[in-house]
Amino acid sequence: MTSSLIRGRPRRGTSRISVRVAHALVRGLVGVAWLVWPGLILRGEGPVAGGAERPVAGAVAQGEVGETSAAELVLPLLAAIVVVGVAAYGFFRRRRRARGRTTPGGAPGRVAEPDVAELDARARALLVAADDSVRVSREELGFVEERDEVGDIEPFARALRDAEGELAAAFRMRWQYEDGVAGEDGARRHVLAGIVGRAEEAGRLLDAQAAAFDQVRGLEEGLGGGLGHALVVAEARFRELAGRTGGAGAALGELGARYAPGATATVAGHAEQAKDRLVFATTRLNQARQRADLGDTERAAGQLRAAEGAIAQAAVFIDGIERLTGELATAAAMVPAALTGGEAEIAGARESLAGLGAADVDVPPGELRARVTHADVALAVVREELTSGPYDPLDLLRRIVRGVGPIATGRAGVITAAALLCASSAVAAADDVVATHRAAVGSEARTRLAEARRRLARPASAPGRRGPRQELSDLLTADTLAQQARELAEQDIRVYGHPIAGPATTAAGLTGAVLGGILPPDEPNDGPPASFGGPRTWDRRGGPPSA
């Protein structure tokens, strides 16, 4: 129901203003009369100049002249006051009417609705800001969890979980919006307003705990307090990652020699980028200790947080290589079983066509026959590539699942397992790109990633309850959306270009830190890093980003 504030003020408001103006005029006239009247009385009744020797008639005549002169002065003054009051009343009344009309006819105008395009842009910006806030807060909380002497961190973990829930709901609404919202602009505004509200709530939940989180960390206490303990944790994780970086690079080389070039495309350059982040972390850790020795704990805390952000992103790169190594090995071992399972699904579909088995696939016979033919061709191509030379195991599994999926009824559980492996790998690869390039990746890629993650989690949250066909459908959709998300994210990165320009680019690892959203692009050298909290906390500290 539309508020009266939107429809315009009620008509009785004008009459009330008229009454108030009239009362003001009357009070003004009475005040003027009250000031002038004593002068009239005194002039008419005052003592006669010259005493008793002056004739009384002369005195009376003089009084009459004084009264006439006073009247001639007062009456024009009163008239002028009345004219000014009436003119002021008319002016204010016309101005009020002009404010209330939007058409030549003078109909009261409604409060302007927000433009859909502007609201859409705000929703996109808030989604990105909230997603970055959640990611950074999760990273910093991970460093705090490694400290033995830290206080109770459950309130912060709970706030993070709640913020993640609000953010997931916002992304879900965004996906539904992009999928198509029926109705007019009002319906679209309603959905966009819901996205804005959810994203803002996610940031608010983190902002509410930011100050308490800083107190628990105690970075302002210096080397003898929380800052010293945090440096120990960060340096230990740095050394562990530095030791793994060389092994990850060697493993990536082995994968390139064993499989087709496309098998390692998702982690190409990860080893070099991990080293870049670790170089930046080395510089910032050293600066943090130097600042702390000088007593500048505030700057030292900022350098530490920047180092922690770089260390966390280096771990993403290295973990990605190690994870893909295991995924490719698992996929290579699963391909023969998936081929066998696919053949079982094809045989079952043919039995249904021949009337020898139950029609598990509810489609017309002609369409089912076409699907069987397509699945048979897909398996034949996979067999040929399997024996012809280096191949991409995940790609072969993906083609088996997509070829057999339209006729699969759950006869072979390996098909669902293969779909789960492919979808999990695609979601993790897309998430790695977003996590390490936060400054460049926009809302579209993040929305698809969030929906892929939701689809991937549905079979795991209710195993066996949704049916094999629905589970397989969710996994196929998650795989497709995750691949689209990674492609969109990489496109955003190319469009974003070089994040900074000028002499600041000569600093070791600074470009990667800005592109990763660790430091603000406008102040890459001295700007505060991202930290636990929502957009308001980052705005207060001057760190990236704000919506």
Coordinates of C-alpha atoms in Angstrom, one line a residue:
M1 CA 0.0 0.0 0.0
T2 CA 1.4 3.4 -1.1
S3 CA 2.3 5.7 1.8
S4 CA 0.8 9.1 1.9
L5 CA 4.3 10.5 1.8
I6 CA 4.6 9.0 -1.6
R7 CA 1.2 10.1 -2.9
G8 CA 1.6 13.7 -1.6
R9 CA 0.5 15.5 1.5
P10 CA -3.2 15.6 2.3
R11 CA -5.1 18.7 1.3
R12 CA -5.8 19.8 4.8
G13 CA -2.1 20.7 5.1
T14 CA -2.7 23.7 2.9
S15 CA -5.6 25.0 5.0
R16 CA -3.6 24.6 8.1
I17 CA -0.9 26.7 6.6
S18 CA -3.4 29.4 5.6
V19 CA -4.8 29.6 9.1
R20 CA -1.3 29.9 10.6
V21 CA -0.4 32.7 8.2
A22 CA -3.7 34.5 9.0
H23 CA -3.0 34.2 12.7
A24 CA 0.5 35.6 12.2
L25 CA -0.9 38.6 10.3
V26 CA -3.5 39.4 13.0
R27 CA -0.9 39.1 15.7
G28 CA 1.4 41.4 13.8
L29 CA -1.4 44.1 13.4
V30 CA -2.3 43.9 17.0
G31 CA 1.3 44.3 18.0
V32 CA 1.7 47.4 15.8
A33 CA -1.5 48.9 17.3
W34 CA -0.3 48.2 20.8
L35 CA 3.0 50.0 20.1
V36 CA 1.4 53.0 18.4
W37 CA -1.7 53.5 20.6
P38 CA 0.1 54.9 23.7
G39 CA 1.6 57.6 21.5
L40 CA -1.8 58.6 20.3
I41 CA -3.2 58.7 23.9
L42 CA -0.2 60.8 25.1
R43 CA -0.5 63.3 22.3
G44 CA -4.2 63.8 23.0
E45 CA -4.1 64.0 26.8
G46 CA -0.6 65.5 27.5
P47 CA -0.1 68.8 29.4
V48 CA -0.5 72.1 27.6
A49 CA 2.7 73.8 26.8
G50 CA 3.1 77.3 28.4
G51 CA 1.0 76.5 31.5
A52 CA -2.2 78.3 32.5
E53 CA -1.3 81.5 30.6
R54 CA -2.0 79.7 27.2
P55 CA -5.7 79.6 26.1
V56 CA -7.4 76.3 26.5
A57 CA -8.9 76.6 23.0
G58 CA -5.4 76.8 21.6
A59 CA -4.4 73.7 23.4
V60 CA -7.3 71.8 22.1
A61 CA -6.5 72.9 18.6
Q62 CA -2.9 71.8 19.0
G63 CA -4.0 68.4 20.3
E64 CA -6.3 67.9 17.2
V65 CA -3.4 68.7 14.9
G66 CA -1.1 66.2 16.7
E67 CA -3.7 63.5 16.6
T68 CA -4.3 64.1 12.9
S69 CA -0.5 64.0 12.2
A70 CA -0.2 60.7 14.1
A71 CA -3.1 59.1 12.3
E72 CA -1.6 60.2 9.0
L73 CA 1.6 58.3 9.9
V74 CA 0.1 55.2 11.4
L75 CA -2.6 54.4 8.9
P76 CA -0.2 54.1 5.9
L77 CA 2.1 52.0 8.0
L78 CA -0.6 49.6 8.9
A79 CA -1.7 49.4 5.3
A80 CA 1.9 48.6 4.2
I81 CA 2.2 45.9 6.8
V82 CA -1.0 44.3 5.6
V83 CA 0.1 44.4 1.9
V84 CA 3.5 42.9 2.8
G85 CA 1.8 40.1 4.8
V86 CA -0.7 39.2 2.0
A87 CA 2.1 39.2 -0.6
A88 CA 4.3 36.9 1.6
Y89 CA 1.3 34.6 2.1
G90 CA 0.7 34.4 -1.7
F91 CA 4.3 33.8 -2.4
F92 CA 4.7 30.9 0.0
R93 CA 1.4 29.4 -1.2
R94 CA 2.5 29.6 -4.9
R95 CA 5.8 28.0 -4.0
R96 CA 4.2 25.2 -2.1
R97 CA 1.9 24.5 -5.1
A98 CA 4.8 24.5 -7.5
R99 CA 6.6 21.9 -5.4
G100 CA 3.6 19.6 -5.3
R101 CA 2.9 19.5 -9.0
T102 CA 4.8 17.5 -11.7
T103 CA 2.4 18.2 -14.6
P104 CA 1.0 21.4 -16.1
G105 CA -2.4 20.5 -14.5
G106 CA -0.9 20.9 -11.1
A107 CA -1.6 17.3 -9.9
P108 CA 0.5 16.4 -6.8
G109 CA 3.5 14.4 -7.9
R110 CA 4.7 11.1 -6.4
V111 CA 8.1 10.6 -4.9
A112 CA 10.4 9.6 -7.7
E113 CA 11.1 5.8 -7.8
P114 CA 14.8 4.9 -8.1
D115 CA 15.9 4.2 -11.6
V116 CA 16.2 0.4 -12.3
A117 CA 19.6 0.9 -14.0
E118 CA 21.0 2.8 -11.0
L119 CA 19.6 0.3 -8.5
D120 CA 21.1 -2.5 -10.6
A121 CA 24.5 -0.9 -10.6
R122 CA 24.3 -0.4 -6.8
A123 CA 23.3 -4.1 -6.3
R124 CA 26.3 -5.2 -8.4
A125 CA 28.7 -3.1 -6.4
L126 CA 27.4 -4.1 -3.1
L127 CA 27.6 -7.8 -4.0
V128 CA 31.2 -7.4 -5.0
A129 CA 32.0 -5.5 -1.8
A130 CA 30.2 -8.0 0.4
D131 CA 31.9 -10.9 -1.3
D132 CA 35.3 -9.3 -0.8
S133 CA 34.5 -8.6 2.9
V134 CA 33.6 -12.2 3.5
R135 CA 36.7 -13.5 1.8
V136 CA 39.1 -11.2 3.6
S137 CA 37.4 -11.8 7.0
R138 CA 37.7 -15.6 6.4
E139 CA 41.4 -15.2 5.6
E140 CA 42.3 -13.1 8.6
L141 CA 40.2 -15.3 11.0
G142 CA 42.3 -18.2 9.7
F143 CA 45.5 -16.6 10.9
V144 CA 43.9 -15.9 14.3
E145 CA 42.8 -19.5 14.7
E146 CA 46.4 -20.7 14.5
R147 CA 47.3 -18.7 17.7
D148 CA 47.2 -20.7 20.9
E149 CA 46.9 -17.7 23.3
V150 CA 44.1 -15.9 21.5
G151 CA 40.8 -15.4 23.3
D152 CA 37.3 -16.5 22.3
I153 CA 36.8 -16.2 18.6
E154 CA 33.4 -18.0 18.3
P155 CA 31.5 -14.7 18.0
F156 CA 33.6 -13.8 15.0
A157 CA 33.2 -17.2 13.4
R158 CA 29.5 -16.9 14.0
A159 CA 29.3 -13.5 12.5
L160 CA 31.2 -14.8 9.4
R161 CA 28.8 -17.7 9.0
D162 CA 25.8 -15.4 9.3
A163 CA 27.4 -13.0 6.7
E164 CA 28.0 -16.0 4.4
G165 CA 24.4 -16.9 4.7
E166 CA 23.2 -13.4 3.8
L167 CA 25.6 -13.2 0.9
A168 CA 24.5 -16.6 -0.4
A169 CA 20.9 -15.4 -0.3
A170 CA 21.8 -12.2 -2.1
F171 CA 23.7 -14.1 -4.9
R172 CA 20.7 -16.5 -5.2
M173 CA 18.4 -13.5 -5.7
R174 CA 20.8 -12.0 -8.2
W175 CA 20.9 -15.3 -10.2
Q176 CA 17.1 -15.4 -10.3
Y177 CA 17.1 -11.8 -11.4
E178 CA 19.6 -12.4 -14.2
D179 CA 17.6 -15.5 -15.2
G180 CA 14.6 -13.3 -15.9
V181 CA 12.2 -11.4 -13.6
A182 CA 8.6 -11.3 -15.0
G183 CA 6.6 -8.1 -14.6
E184 CA 7.3 -4.4 -14.9
D185 CA 9.9 -2.2 -13.4
G186 CA 8.3 -2.4 -10.0
A187 CA 9.0 -6.1 -9.8
R188 CA 12.6 -5.6 -10.8
R189 CA 13.0 -2.9 -8.2
H190 CA 11.7 -5.2 -5.6
V191 CA 14.2 -7.9 -6.3
L192 CA 17.1 -5.5 -6.6
A193 CA 16.1 -3.9 -3.3
G194 CA 16.2 -7.3 -1.7
I195 CA 19.7 -7.9 -3.1
V196 CA 20.9 -4.6 -1.8
G197 CA 19.4 -5.3 1.7
R198 CA 21.0 -8.8 1.9
A199 CA 24.4 -7.6 0.8
E200 CA 24.3 -4.6 3.2
E201 CA 23.3 -7.0 6.0
A202 CA 26.3 -9.2 5.3
G203 CA 28.6 -6.3 5.6
R204 CA 26.9 -5.0 8.7
L205 CA 27.3 -8.3 10.5
L206 CA 31.0 -8.2 9.9
D207 CA 31.3 -4.4 10.7
A208 CA 29.6 -5.1 14.0
Q209 CA 32.4 -7.4 15.1
A210 CA 35.4 -5.6 13.6
A211 CA 36.3 -3.5 16.6
A212 CA 36.1 -6.5 19.0
F213 CA 38.1 -8.6 16.5
D214 CA 40.9 -5.9 16.6
Q215 CA 40.9 -6.1 20.4
V216 CA 41.3 -9.8 20.4
R217 CA 44.1 -9.7 17.8
G218 CA 45.9 -7.0 19.9
L219 CA 48.1 -5.8 17.1
E220 CA 48.5 -2.4 18.7
E221 CA 50.2 -4.0 21.7
G222 CA 53.5 -4.3 19.8
L223 CA 56.0 -7.1 19.6
G224 CA 55.5 -8.1 23.2
G225 CA 51.8 -8.6 22.6
G226 CA 49.4 -9.6 19.8
L227 CA 51.6 -8.2 17.0
G228 CA 54.6 -10.3 18.0
H229 CA 52.4 -13.5 18.2
A230 CA 50.8 -12.7 14.8
L231 CA 54.2 -12.2 13.2
V232 CA 55.3 -15.6 14.4
V233 CA 52.2 -17.2 12.9
A234 CA 52.6 -15.4 9.6
E235 CA 56.3 -16.1 9.3
A236 CA 55.8 -19.8 10.0
R237 CA 53.1 -20.1 7.3
F238 CA 55.4 -18.2 4.9
R239 CA 58.2 -20.6 5.4
E240 CA 55.9 -23.6 4.9
L241 CA 54.6 -22.2 1.6
A242 CA 58.0 -21.2 0.4
G243 CA 59.1 -24.9 0.9
R244 CA 56.0 -26.1 -1.1
T245 CA 56.4 -23.7 -4.0
G246 CA 59.4 -25.5 -5.5
G247 CA 57.6 -28.8 -5.3
A248 CA 54.4 -27.3 -6.8
G249 CA 56.4 -26.0 -9.8
A250 CA 58.0 -29.3 -10.4
A251 CA 54.6 -31.1 -10.1
L252 CA 53.2 -28.7 -12.7
G253 CA 56.0 -29.5 -15.1
E254 CA 55.3 -33.3 -14.7
L255 CA 51.6 -32.8 -15.4
G256 CA 52.4 -30.9 -18.6
A257 CA 54.6 -33.8 -19.8
R258 CA 52.0 -36.5 -18.9
Y259 CA 48.8 -35.0 -20.1
A260 CA 47.5 -32.8 -22.9
P261 CA 48.2 -29.1 -22.6
G262 CA 44.6 -28.3 -21.7
A263 CA 44.8 -30.4 -18.6
T264 CA 46.8 -27.8 -16.7
A265 CA 45.2 -24.7 -18.2
T266 CA 43.5 -23.7 -15.0
V267 CA 46.7 -23.5 -13.1
A268 CA 49.0 -22.1 -15.7
G269 CA 51.3 -19.5 -14.1
H270 CA 50.3 -20.4 -10.6
A271 CA 53.8 -21.2 -9.4
E272 CA 55.1 -17.9 -10.6
Q273 CA 52.2 -16.0 -9.1
A274 CA 52.8 -17.8 -5.8
K275 CA 56.4 -16.7 -5.8
D276 CA 55.3 -13.1 -6.6
R277 CA 53.0 -13.0 -3.6
L278 CA 55.6 -14.5 -1.3
V279 CA 58.2 -11.9 -2.4
F280 CA 55.7 -9.2 -1.5
A281 CA 55.0 -10.9 1.8
T282 CA 58.7 -11.0 2.6
T283 CA 59.0 -7.2 2.1
R284 CA 55.9 -6.5 4.2
L285 CA 56.9 -8.8 7.1
N286 CA 60.3 -7.1 7.3
Q287 CA 58.7 -3.7 7.3
A288 CA 56.3 -4.8 10.0
R289 CA 59.1 -5.7 12.3
Q290 CA 61.0 -2.5 11.6
R291 CA 57.9 -0.4 12.3
A292 CA 57.3 -2.3 15.5
D293 CA 60.9 -1.8 16.7
L294 CA 60.3 2.0 16.1
G295 CA 57.1 1.9 18.2
D296 CA 54.9 2.6 15.2
T297 CA 52.5 -0.2 15.9
E298 CA 49.7 1.1 13.7
R299 CA 51.9 1.0 10.6
A300 CA 53.3 -2.3 11.7
A301 CA 49.8 -3.8 11.9
G302 CA 49.0 -2.6 8.4
Q303 CA 52.2 -4.1 7.0
L304 CA 51.4 -7.4 8.8
R305 CA 47.9 -7.5 7.4
A306 CA 49.2 -6.9 3.8
A307 CA 51.7 -9.8 4.3
E308 CA 48.9 -12.1 5.6
G309 CA 46.8 -11.3 2.5
A310 CA 49.7 -12.1 0.2
I311 CA 50.5 -15.3 2.1
A312 CA 46.8 -16.4 1.9
Q313 CA 46.8 -15.9 -1.9
A314 CA 50.1 -17.7 -2.4
A315 CA 48.5 -20.6 -0.6
V316 CA 45.6 -20.5 -3.1
F317 CA 48.0 -20.8 -6.0
I318 CA 50.0 -23.6 -4.5
D319 CA 46.9 -25.5 -3.2
G320 CA 45.4 -25.2 -6.7
I321 CA 48.4 -27.0 -8.3
E322 CA 48.4 -29.7 -5.7
R323 CA 44.6 -30.2 -5.9
L324 CA 44.6 -30.5 -9.7
T325 CA 47.4 -33.1 -9.5
G326 CA 45.2 -35.3 -7.4
E327 CA 42.1 -34.6 -9.5
L328 CA 43.8 -35.5 -12.7
A329 CA 45.1 -38.8 -11.2
T330 CA 41.6 -39.6 -9.9
A331 CA 40.0 -38.8 -13.3
A332 CA 42.5 -40.9 -15.2
A333 CA 41.7 -43.9 -13.0
M334 CA 38.0 -43.3 -13.4
V335 CA 37.8 -42.9 -17.2
P336 CA 37.7 -46.7 -17.9
A337 CA 35.0 -47.3 -15.2
A338 CA 33.0 -44.3 -16.6
L339 CA 33.1 -45.8 -20.1
T340 CA 31.8 -49.1 -18.7
G341 CA 29.1 -47.3 -16.8
G342 CA 28.1 -45.3 -19.9
E343 CA 27.8 -48.5 -21.9
A344 CA 25.5 -49.9 -19.2
E345 CA 23.3 -46.8 -19.4
I346 CA 23.1 -47.1 -23.2
A347 CA 22.2 -50.8 -23.0
G348 CA 19.4 -50.0 -20.5
A349 CA 18.0 -47.3 -22.8
R350 CA 18.1 -49.7 -25.8
E351 CA 16.2 -52.2 -23.7
S352 CA 13.5 -49.6 -23.0
L353 CA 13.2 -48.9 -26.7
A354 CA 12.8 -52.5 -27.5
G355 CA 10.2 -52.9 -24.8
L356 CA 12.3 -55.3 -22.8
G357 CA 12.8 -53.0 -19.8
A358 CA 11.1 -50.3 -17.8
A359 CA 11.0 -46.9 -19.5
D360 CA 13.1 -45.1 -16.9
V361 CA 13.6 -42.0 -19.2
D362 CA 10.3 -40.2 -19.7
V363 CA 10.8 -39.1 -23.3
P364 CA 9.2 -40.1 -26.6
P365 CA 10.9 -43.1 -28.3
G366 CA 12.2 -41.0 -31.2
E367 CA 14.0 -38.6 -28.9
L368 CA 15.3 -41.4 -26.7
R369 CA 16.7 -43.1 -29.8
A370 CA 18.5 -39.9 -30.8
R371 CA 20.0 -39.6 -27.3
V372 CA 21.2 -43.1 -27.4
T373 CA 22.9 -42.5 -30.7
H374 CA 24.6 -39.3 -29.4
A375 CA 25.8 -41.1 -26.2
D376 CA 27.2 -44.0 -28.3
V377 CA 29.2 -41.5 -30.5
A378 CA 30.5 -39.6 -27.5
L379 CA 31.9 -42.8 -25.9
A380 CA 33.5 -43.8 -29.2
V381 CA 35.3 -40.5 -29.5
V382 CA 36.5 -40.8 -25.9
R383 CA 37.9 -44.3 -26.5
E384 CA 39.8 -43.1 -29.5
E385 CA 41.4 -40.2 -27.7
L386 CA 42.2 -42.5 -24.7
T387 CA 44.4 -44.7 -26.9
S388 CA 45.8 -42.1 -29.3
G389 CA 48.1 -40.2 -27.0
P390 CA 48.2 -37.6 -24.2
Y391 CA 44.8 -36.5 -23.1
D392 CA 43.0 -34.5 -20.4
P393 CA 41.4 -37.0 -18.0
L394 CA 38.9 -34.4 -16.6
D395 CA 37.9 -33.4 -20.1
L396 CA 37.3 -37.1 -21.1
L397 CA 35.2 -37.6 -18.0
R398 CA 33.2 -34.5 -18.7
R399 CA 32.4 -35.6 -22.2
I400 CA 31.3 -39.1 -21.0
V401 CA 29.0 -37.5 -18.4
R402 CA 27.5 -35.0 -20.8
G403 CA 27.1 -37.7 -23.5
V404 CA 25.4 -40.2 -21.3
G405 CA 23.7 -37.8 -18.9
P406 CA 20.5 -37.4 -21.0
I407 CA 19.7 -41.1 -20.8
A408 CA 21.3 -41.9 -17.4
T409 CA 18.9 -43.3 -14.8
G410 CA 21.3 -44.2 -12.1
R411 CA 22.1 -47.7 -13.3
A412 CA 25.8 -46.9 -13.0
G413 CA 26.8 -44.8 -10.0
V414 CA 30.1 -44.0 -11.5
I415 CA 28.5 -41.5 -13.8
T416 CA 27.3 -39.4 -10.9
A417 CA 30.7 -39.8 -9.2
A418 CA 32.4 -38.6 -12.4
A419 CA 30.1 -35.6 -12.6
L420 CA 30.8 -34.7 -9.0
L421 CA 34.6 -34.8 -9.6
C422 CA 34.3 -32.6 -12.7
A423 CA 32.0 -30.1 -11.0
S424 CA 34.1 -29.9 -7.9
S425 CA 37.2 -29.2 -9.9
A426 CA 35.5 -26.5 -12.0
V427 CA 34.1 -24.7 -8.9
A428 CA 37.5 -24.8 -7.1
A429 CA 39.3 -23.4 -10.2
A430 CA 36.8 -20.6 -10.7
D431 CA 37.0 -19.7 -7.0
D432 CA 40.8 -19.5 -7.1
V433 CA 40.6 -16.9 -9.9
V434 CA 38.2 -14.8 -8.0
A435 CA 40.1 -15.1 -4.7
T436 CA 43.4 -14.0 -6.2
H437 CA 42.0 -11.2 -8.5
R438 CA 39.4 -9.6 -6.3
A439 CA 40.1 -6.1 -7.6
A440 CA 39.2 -7.0 -11.2
V441 CA 36.4 -9.6 -11.0
G442 CA 32.9 -8.3 -11.2
S443 CA 29.5 -9.4 -10.0
E444 CA 28.5 -11.6 -13.0
A445 CA 31.3 -14.1 -12.6
R446 CA 30.8 -14.2 -8.8
T447 CA 27.1 -14.7 -9.2
R448 CA 27.6 -17.7 -11.5
L449 CA 30.2 -19.1 -9.1
A450 CA 27.8 -18.7 -6.2
E451 CA 25.1 -20.6 -8.0
A452 CA 27.5 -23.3 -9.1
R453 CA 28.6 -23.7 -5.5
R454 CA 24.9 -24.0 -4.4
R455 CA 24.1 -26.6 -7.0
L456 CA 27.2 -28.6 -6.1
A457 CA 26.2 -28.6 -2.4
R458 CA 22.6 -29.8 -3.0
P459 CA 23.4 -33.5 -3.7
A460 CA 25.8 -33.5 -0.8
S461 CA 23.3 -31.9 1.6
A462 CA 20.6 -34.5 0.8
P463 CA 22.2 -37.6 -0.6
G464 CA 19.7 -40.0 -2.2
R465 CA 16.7 -37.8 -1.6
R466 CA 16.6 -35.9 -4.9
G467 CA 16.9 -39.0 -7.2
P468 CA 19.9 -39.9 -9.4
R469 CA 18.7 -37.9 -12.4
Q470 CA 18.1 -34.7 -10.4
E471 CA 21.5 -35.1 -8.7
L472 CA 23.2 -35.6 -12.0
S473 CA 21.4 -32.5 -13.4
D474 CA 22.5 -30.4 -10.5
L475 CA 26.1 -31.5 -11.0
L476 CA 26.1 -30.9 -14.7
T477 CA 24.6 -27.4 -14.2
A478 CA 27.2 -26.6 -11.5
D479 CA 30.0 -27.7 -13.8
T480 CA 28.7 -25.5 -16.6
L481 CA 28.2 -22.4 -14.4
A482 CA 31.6 -22.8 -12.8
Q483 CA 33.3 -22.9 -16.2
Q484 CA 31.4 -19.8 -17.3
A485 CA 32.3 -18.1 -14.1
R486 CA 36.0 -18.7 -14.6
E487 CA 35.8 -17.5 -18.2
L488 CA 34.0 -14.3 -17.2
A489 CA 36.5 -13.7 -14.4
E490 CA 39.5 -14.1 -16.8
Q491 CA 37.7 -11.7 -19.2
D492 CA 37.3 -9.2 -16.4
I493 CA 41.0 -9.4 -15.6
R494 CA 42.0 -8.8 -19.2
V495 CA 39.7 -5.7 -19.3
Y496 CA 40.9 -4.4 -16.0
G497 CA 44.5 -4.3 -17.3
H498 CA 47.5 -3.1 -15.3
P499 CA 46.2 -2.1 -11.9
I500 CA 48.7 0.7 -11.1
A501 CA 51.0 3.0 -13.1
G502 CA 54.1 5.0 -12.3
P503 CA 57.1 4.3 -10.1
A504 CA 55.1 2.2 -7.6
T505 CA 55.1 -0.6 -10.1
T506 CA 58.8 -1.2 -9.4
A507 CA 58.1 -2.5 -5.9
A508 CA 58.4 -6.2 -5.7
G509 CA 55.0 -8.0 -5.9
L510 CA 53.0 -4.7 -5.6
T511 CA 51.1 -5.2 -8.9
G512 CA 49.9 -8.6 -7.9
A513 CA 48.9 -7.4 -4.4
V514 CA 46.8 -4.6 -5.9
L515 CA 45.2 -6.9 -8.5
G516 CA 44.5 -9.4 -5.7
G517 CA 42.6 -6.7 -3.7
I518 CA 45.2 -6.7 -0.9
L519 CA 46.0 -3.0 -1.3
P520 CA 44.0 -0.1 -2.7
P521 CA 45.0 0.8 -6.3
D522 CA 45.0 4.6 -5.5
E523 CA 47.5 4.2 -2.6
P524 CA 49.5 1.0 -3.4
N525 CA 52.5 2.0 -1.4
D526 CA 51.1 3.5 1.8
G527 CA 47.4 2.6 1.6
P528 CA 45.9 0.4 4.4
P529 CA 45.3 -3.3 3.5
A530 CA 42.0 -5.1 3.5
S531 CA 41.0 -6.5 6.9
F532 CA 38.3 -8.2 8.9
G533 CA 35.0 -6.4 8.7
G534 CA 32.5 -5.1 6.1
P535 CA 32.6 -2.2 3.7
R536 CA 32.1 0.4 6.4
T537 CA 35.2 -0.8 8.3
W538 CA 37.2 -0.7 5.1
D539 CA 36.0 2.8 4.3
R540 CA 36.9 4.0 7.8
R541 CA 40.4 2.5 7.5
G542 CA 40.7 3.7 3.9
G543 CA 41.3 0.2 2.5
P544 CA 39.7 -1.5 -0.5
P545 CA 37.0 -1.5 -1.7
S546 CA 33.9 0.5 -1.0
A547 CA 30.4 0.5 -2.5

